Amino acid sequence: MTTLDRQPLRLRPIAALRGELTVPGDKSISHRALICNALARGEARVTNLLESADCLSTMACLERWGVQFEREQGATIVRSPGLDRFHAPAGTLDCGNSGTTMRLLAGIAATLPFSSTLDGDDSLRRRPMDRVLEPLAQMGAATDGADGGRLAPIVVGGQPEGLRPFRGRLSVASGQLKSALIFAALRATAESNIEEVGPSRDHTERMLGAMGAQIDTNGAKVRVQPGAALRPRDVDVPGDISAAAFWMVAAAIVPDSDLTLPAVGINPTRAGIIDALRAMGADLTLEHEREVSGEPIADLRVRYAPLRGFEASGDLVVRALDEWPVIAVAAALADGPTTIRDAEELRVKESDRIAATAAMLRALGAEVEERPDGLRIAGGATLRGGVVESRGDHRIAMAAAVAAMIAEGETELRGGESVAISYPEFWRDLERLRDAAAA
Ligand code: S3P
């Protein structure tokens, strides 16, 4: 990254968002297409893979265990020797900024006959890893981590007698934690039963099931039968609803907008943004609903409409987990207050997203009250340009860019280069929409 990339960005309002925009491949599914195929011996072809910093971290870590990747005519080929032939890595597996990489790979490291050390950047080193290490240790894995096993760097290895099954309830609804335990459970000595407090994203279960694993889901309970031989599987990655969310909110708040986002994933465990925007009165339609690679997708069409405040809590918080910073932008402009509860997990994302979202909105003139488990946003704000710091968090940077579209005057955004974590083309896509609006 050059110094120029780190210059603050100056963002101006936009006239209207119209036409079509294709968002990049889903980040969660991209990680899983790489990781699940790494478990199976052979070759798989992944198309529309998100090549963002986080997914590149996953590829670099898997390479250290002996998996190979090759780019070929718009696809990525995953070539794996199979889990039994992974080799001890030389040095540390660098997960960068990616919690998904570290937590999912911890589950795989727990099944290997050698130990692996996983580390990450300053943000990742602050995020809780005990939630994964403790249940893996209960299964018999050898685990260690900084600060008494709570933080990265972490060290994880299996044990010669194999892992015990996991049978218990997890304290947080987390797709990362659940996936790590599923990977470990595939290699346990008997059936595992994993119960969540609420259903988190289920991409791992869907993909492994299609590869031959015996996994049954019943609400927030997952049963994993070990021992099935996995077959490699080609994956066509759907568009990322968590990337689409920025444009969905943008089109909902900028007058005269009418924007279509083709082929976006609408997996019910991820589609909370659709329910949240509808609860606010947004004009949002799903067109051409269909399925790719075992995941439901649709073309999303969003037209400007006045929004009203709403109350969010419980399962909706998990189903729109990564979308709260940008939903908060819509809430600031809506008629009436919005309350977001049960969202304490947002404090341990790439930044403390409750604090970062409140600071971002206040910098642009909104009235926001920060609460331990969420936010109360007054609504009815007239946003005006200000100075926003992304705190190195890609989703805060993109939410600020959406707020700037409707703020009077100019917004200065610091740390805008962080979009590379999940959406490297974000600024270019914004320029494309701006050019289309001017034409
Ligand atoms: C993810 C799960 C969520 C989400 C993250 C991606 C995944 O994290 O916030 O962006 O791919 O499994 P948690 O599992 O920590 O809730």
XYZ file of C-alpha atoms and ligand atoms in Angstrom:
455
model
C 0.000 0.000 0.000
C 1.451 3.393 -0.950
C 1.305 6.532 1.203
C -1.077 7.927 -1.395
C -3.584 5.141 -0.564
C -3.537 6.316 3.015
C -4.470 9.921 2.204
C -7.842 10.934 3.648
C -10.645 10.669 1.111
C -12.892 13.632 0.378
C -16.440 12.479 -0.204
C -19.267 14.532 -1.672
C -23.021 13.943 -1.932
C -24.344 11.943 -4.882
C -27.401 12.739 -7.045
C -29.132 9.337 -7.282
C -28.102 5.708 -7.638
C -29.581 4.209 -10.757
C -29.048 1.206 -13.014
C -27.238 -1.988 -12.106
C -24.216 -2.803 -10.017
C -22.669 -6.238 -9.547
C -21.200 -6.714 -6.079
C -18.186 -8.974 -5.407
C -18.389 -12.597 -4.269
C -19.504 -13.384 -0.734
C -16.661 -13.236 1.775
C -17.959 -15.986 4.097
C -18.660 -18.360 1.208
C -15.309 -17.569 -0.450
C -13.420 -18.524 2.720
C -15.420 -21.751 2.929
C -14.993 -22.632 -0.754
C -11.220 -22.512 -0.161
C -11.190 -24.186 3.244
C -13.747 -26.972 2.693
C -12.123 -27.925 -0.601
C -8.737 -27.956 1.131
C -10.067 -30.780 3.324
C -10.816 -33.022 0.340
C -8.137 -34.657 -1.774
C -8.301 -33.494 -5.390
C -9.232 -30.405 -7.369
C -12.130 -27.962 -7.305
C -12.891 -24.889 -9.379
C -14.135 -21.778 -7.588
C -15.674 -18.974 -9.636
C -16.520 -15.433 -8.505
C -14.177 -15.913 -5.532
C -13.736 -12.714 -3.525
C -10.056 -11.827 -3.859
C -9.938 -9.430 -0.936
C -7.231 -9.195 1.721
C -9.132 -11.522 4.092
C -9.554 -14.309 1.528
C -5.923 -13.930 0.422
C -4.968 -14.481 4.088
C -6.891 -17.769 4.061
C -5.133 -18.863 0.854
C -1.688 -17.983 2.222
C -2.348 -19.974 5.425
C -3.661 -23.034 3.559
C -0.582 -22.944 1.298
C 1.570 -23.337 4.390
C -0.130 -26.684 5.038
C 0.446 -27.840 1.442
C -2.674 -26.729 -0.454
C -2.108 -25.164 -3.862
C -4.066 -22.502 -5.728
C -3.956 -21.605 -9.359
C -5.795 -18.860 -11.236
C -7.192 -20.008 -14.521
C -9.543 -18.146 -16.861
C -11.590 -16.309 -14.283
C -11.557 -19.196 -11.795
C -9.418 -20.286 -8.860
C -8.428 -23.941 -8.762
C -7.999 -25.417 -5.288
C -5.620 -28.395 -5.409
C -5.347 -30.281 -2.140
C -3.331 -33.323 -1.079
C -6.157 -34.000 1.433
C -6.149 -33.329 5.143
C -4.140 -36.499 5.906
C -1.245 -35.203 3.832
C -1.057 -31.674 5.227
C 2.469 -30.938 6.405
C 3.732 -29.038 9.445
C 3.986 -25.371 8.485
C 7.314 -23.576 8.505
C 6.671 -20.498 10.634
C 3.469 -18.759 11.610
C 0.178 -18.759 9.694
C -0.574 -15.058 9.176
C -4.337 -14.446 9.285
C -3.944 -10.684 8.774
C -7.167 -8.907 9.784
C -9.356 -11.978 9.295
C -11.226 -13.493 12.246
C -12.832 -16.022 9.906
C -9.401 -17.274 8.807
C -8.082 -17.634 12.335
C -11.134 -19.237 13.904
C -12.011 -21.627 11.071
C -8.410 -22.738 10.625
C -8.081 -23.285 14.390
C -10.744 -25.994 14.025
C -8.717 -27.697 11.293
C -5.405 -27.300 13.146
C -7.018 -29.211 16.038
C -7.214 -32.321 13.838
C -3.612 -32.264 12.570
C -0.775 -34.343 14.087
C 1.476 -31.285 14.576
C 0.952 -27.855 16.039
C 0.287 -24.703 14.031
C 0.750 -21.128 15.214
C -1.766 -18.572 13.957
C -1.303 -14.833 14.314
C -2.778 -11.647 12.902
C -2.660 -7.863 12.848
C -3.210 -5.583 15.866
C -6.992 -5.659 15.448
C -7.122 -9.471 15.271
C -4.802 -9.705 18.282
C -7.436 -7.857 20.324
C -10.327 -10.183 19.388
C -11.435 -13.067 21.639
C -10.016 -16.463 20.691
C -10.859 -18.302 23.941
C -14.362 -18.924 22.550
C -12.757 -21.272 19.992
C -9.773 -22.544 21.988
C -11.796 -23.652 25.021
C -14.209 -26.004 23.212
C -11.349 -27.346 21.064
C -9.399 -28.062 24.265
C -12.499 -29.830 25.654
C -12.339 -32.065 22.590
C -8.752 -32.904 23.499
C -6.825 -30.535 21.240
C -3.610 -28.967 22.528
C -4.225 -25.211 22.594
C -2.438 -22.130 23.794
C -2.725 -18.398 23.267
C -1.494 -15.047 24.520
C -2.986 -13.611 27.708
C -3.724 -17.019 29.231
C -5.242 -18.496 26.071
C -7.568 -15.602 25.304
C -5.823 -13.863 22.437
C -3.704 -14.375 19.317
C -1.093 -15.535 18.605
C -2.631 -18.949 19.196
C -1.065 -22.411 18.958
C -3.304 -25.379 18.083
C -2.553 -29.039 17.478
C -4.333 -32.366 17.559
C -3.536 -35.431 19.583
C -2.670 -39.005 18.521
C -5.784 -40.669 20.008
C -8.074 -38.361 18.020
C -10.506 -35.750 19.290
C -13.445 -36.422 21.566
C -16.825 -35.378 20.178
C -18.196 -31.977 21.145
C -21.521 -32.057 22.962
C -22.705 -28.775 24.362
C -24.147 -25.320 23.970
C -22.078 -22.419 22.680
C -22.275 -19.113 24.516
C -22.439 -16.937 21.374
C -24.219 -17.322 18.029
C -21.116 -17.275 15.835
C -20.710 -18.789 12.397
C -16.940 -18.777 12.896
C -17.022 -20.666 16.171
C -19.627 -23.160 14.957
C -17.638 -23.800 11.761
C -14.407 -24.405 13.697
C -16.157 -27.013 15.825
C -17.757 -28.655 12.787
C -14.323 -29.039 11.154
C -12.941 -30.581 14.350
C -16.060 -32.774 14.764
C -15.518 -34.292 11.284
C -12.411 -35.929 12.768
C -13.756 -36.806 16.245
C -14.148 -40.368 17.514
C -17.983 -40.168 17.705
C -20.963 -37.994 16.802
C -20.921 -34.338 17.964
C -23.917 -32.217 18.908
C -23.357 -28.481 18.715
C -26.065 -26.192 20.023
C -26.089 -22.423 19.485
C -27.969 -19.715 21.364
C -29.498 -18.726 18.018
C -28.906 -19.788 14.418
C -25.774 -18.245 12.878
C -24.825 -18.390 9.190
C -24.960 -21.951 7.845
C -22.693 -21.829 4.766
C -20.296 -24.412 6.224
C -23.062 -26.955 6.836
C -24.462 -26.475 3.326
C -21.078 -26.791 1.615
C -19.757 -29.747 3.616
C -23.116 -31.532 3.203
C -22.793 -31.196 -0.570
C -19.251 -32.606 -0.333
C -20.455 -35.781 1.396
C -20.215 -34.916 5.110
C -23.001 -36.158 7.374
C -24.346 -33.011 8.986
C -27.936 -32.504 10.172
C -29.305 -29.153 11.222
C -32.351 -28.638 13.369
C -32.901 -24.978 14.241
C -29.865 -23.917 16.234
C -28.635 -27.525 16.676
C -26.076 -29.176 14.424
C -25.246 -32.895 14.523
C -21.986 -33.977 12.918
C -21.157 -37.600 12.151
C -17.393 -38.052 11.716
C -15.523 -40.108 9.176
C -17.247 -39.457 5.819
C -14.879 -39.096 2.875
C -15.217 -35.587 1.415
C -15.362 -35.016 -2.336
C -14.024 -31.748 -3.815
C -16.809 -29.521 -5.095
C -16.873 -26.688 -7.610
C -18.380 -23.530 -6.133
C -19.848 -20.500 -7.895
C -19.789 -17.867 -5.151
C -22.946 -15.703 -4.890
C -22.710 -11.909 -4.615
C -22.049 -10.750 -1.061
C -25.169 -9.433 0.691
C -22.863 -7.761 3.221
C -21.284 -5.776 0.345
C -24.677 -5.207 -1.316
C -25.949 -3.786 2.006
C -24.025 -0.523 1.461
C -25.687 0.082 -1.906
C -29.076 -1.110 -0.613
C -29.016 1.519 2.113
C -27.579 4.117 -0.271
C -30.414 3.588 -2.772
C -32.967 3.613 0.059
C -31.811 7.033 1.366
C -30.749 8.996 -1.742
C -33.837 10.535 -3.425
C -34.712 9.292 -6.951
C -32.563 6.168 -6.637
C -33.569 2.949 -8.385
C -30.767 0.418 -8.210
C -30.601 -3.284 -9.062
C -27.939 -5.550 -7.579
C -27.889 -8.826 -9.543
C -27.179 -12.310 -8.140
C -26.850 -11.508 -4.441
C -26.945 -14.278 -1.811
C -30.156 -14.249 0.242
C -29.444 -17.165 2.588
C -31.989 -16.651 5.424
C -29.200 -16.748 8.030
C -27.645 -13.716 6.296
C -30.589 -11.774 4.906
C -31.494 -9.717 7.999
C -30.697 -6.500 6.100
C -33.715 -7.187 3.878
C -36.006 -7.540 6.908
C -34.483 -4.523 8.622
C -34.935 -2.259 5.581
C -38.474 -3.524 5.032
C -39.295 -2.861 8.686
C -38.156 0.708 8.016
C -40.507 0.998 5.037
C -37.906 0.661 2.267
C -39.033 -0.142 -1.277
C -37.119 -3.372 -1.848
C -37.993 -6.239 -4.180
C -36.392 -9.622 -4.811
C -36.413 -10.644 -8.453
C -35.495 -13.937 -10.182
C -34.998 -15.955 -7.005
C -32.860 -19.010 -7.787
C -30.065 -21.179 -6.363
C -26.317 -21.410 -7.066
C -23.983 -23.900 -5.406
C -26.562 -24.733 -2.744
C -27.192 -21.094 -1.771
C -30.326 -19.050 -2.582
C -29.731 -15.864 -4.597
C -31.852 -13.091 -6.145
C -31.555 -9.783 -7.973
C -32.240 -7.066 -5.404
C -33.986 -3.898 -6.536
C -34.098 -0.930 -4.180
C -35.900 2.341 -4.848
C -35.804 5.455 -2.704
C -38.631 5.749 -0.167
C -38.927 7.644 3.116
C -37.861 5.471 6.059
C -39.126 5.167 9.624
C -37.301 4.072 12.791
C -37.694 0.530 14.163
C -36.662 -1.782 16.999
C -34.060 -4.488 16.387
C -33.133 -7.324 18.754
C -32.671 -11.105 19.023
C -32.213 -13.252 15.902
C -32.422 -10.268 13.544
C -29.222 -8.904 15.068
C -27.384 -12.119 14.106
C -28.963 -12.352 10.643
C -27.773 -8.808 9.849
C -24.638 -9.090 11.983
C -22.179 -7.190 9.798
C -24.728 -4.675 8.521
C -25.446 -2.612 11.659
C -23.051 0.257 10.910
C -24.802 0.942 7.589
C -28.312 0.222 8.945
C -27.493 2.839 11.595
C -26.912 5.365 8.794
C -30.424 4.679 7.459
C -31.772 4.948 11.023
C -30.173 8.369 11.516
C -32.173 9.689 8.548
C -35.405 7.825 9.303
C -38.474 9.345 10.830
C -38.476 8.493 14.545
C -35.984 6.667 16.759
C -34.352 3.270 16.193
C -33.156 1.011 18.986
C -30.673 -1.828 18.434
C -30.391 -4.286 21.351
C -28.667 -7.660 21.978
C -25.764 -6.552 19.784
C -22.860 -6.727 22.264
C -20.946 -8.971 19.795
C -20.405 -5.838 17.679
C -17.923 -4.683 20.305
C -15.492 -7.472 19.318
C -15.504 -7.125 15.532
C -12.675 -5.558 13.472
C -13.301 -2.527 15.699
C -15.732 -1.876 18.557
C -18.520 -1.265 16.058
C -20.954 0.144 18.614
C -18.483 2.874 19.581
C -17.194 3.373 16.019
C -20.700 3.665 14.519
C -21.791 6.135 17.203
C -18.655 8.237 16.654
C -19.091 8.173 12.865
C -22.725 9.290 12.999
C -22.056 11.981 15.583
C -19.206 13.371 13.466
C -21.800 13.907 10.721
C -24.373 15.537 12.995
C -26.663 12.663 14.088
C -27.877 12.168 17.632
C -26.844 8.737 18.918
C -26.804 7.156 22.349
C -24.301 4.335 22.870
C -25.523 1.477 25.074
C -23.629 -1.578 26.345
C -25.497 -3.876 23.926
C -26.341 -1.533 21.078
C -27.433 1.915 20.020
C -30.363 4.293 20.208
C -30.447 6.553 17.184
C -32.741 9.580 17.380
C -33.653 9.719 13.667
C -34.667 12.733 11.588
C -31.076 13.982 11.267
C -29.852 16.421 8.651
C -26.365 15.070 8.096
C -23.538 17.472 7.297
C -19.982 16.732 6.218
C -17.409 16.098 8.942
C -14.238 14.152 9.674
C -14.634 10.384 10.121
C -11.975 7.897 11.210
C -12.625 4.305 10.069
C -10.575 2.866 12.966
C -9.112 0.473 10.368
C -12.537 -1.164 10.004
C -13.676 -1.740 6.417
C -17.374 -1.704 7.279
C -17.131 1.596 9.187
C -15.340 3.135 6.180
C -18.058 1.983 3.747
C -20.917 2.987 6.072
C -19.337 6.456 6.339
C -19.151 6.641 2.546
C -22.906 5.942 2.390
C -23.636 8.631 5.001
C -21.482 11.078 3.019
C -23.713 10.535 -0.035
C -26.513 12.380 1.721
C -24.533 14.724 4.007
C -24.391 18.411 3.127
C -20.889 19.525 2.103
C -17.760 17.410 2.146
C -16.848 14.477 4.397
C -13.208 13.666 5.113
C -12.703 9.935 5.619
C -9.503 8.654 7.182
C -8.604 4.986 6.797
C -10.651 4.470 3.618
C -8.061 1.994 2.299
C -9.466 -0.561 4.769
C -12.186 -1.452 2.216
C -9.554 -3.816 0.723
C -10.416 -6.287 3.512
C -13.778 -7.224 1.982
C -14.489 -5.021 -1.048
C -11.351 -3.874 -2.926
C -13.422 -2.338 -5.762
C -15.661 -0.292 -3.458
C -14.286 3.165 -4.362
C -14.279 2.325 -8.069
C -17.892 1.128 -7.850
C -18.843 4.362 -6.104
C -17.221 6.348 -8.936
C -19.099 4.237 -11.505
C -22.409 5.075 -9.830
C -21.441 8.731 -9.581
C -20.572 8.831 -13.310
C -23.861 7.112 -14.165
C -25.742 9.681 -12.036
C -23.985 12.562 -13.814
C -24.621 11.140 -17.323
C -18.409 -14.786 9.732
C -19.122 -14.791 10.919
C -19.390 -13.571 11.692
C -19.221 -12.314 10.833
C -17.952 -12.346 10.034
C -17.919 -13.546 9.112
C -18.162 -16.073 9.040
O -18.499 -13.499 12.780
O -19.266 -11.166 11.660
O -17.829 -11.161 9.266
O -17.753 -16.063 7.859
O -18.377 -17.118 9.668
P -18.764 -14.268 14.176
O -18.700 -15.719 13.928
O -17.666 -13.788 15.087
O -20.105 -13.827 14.650
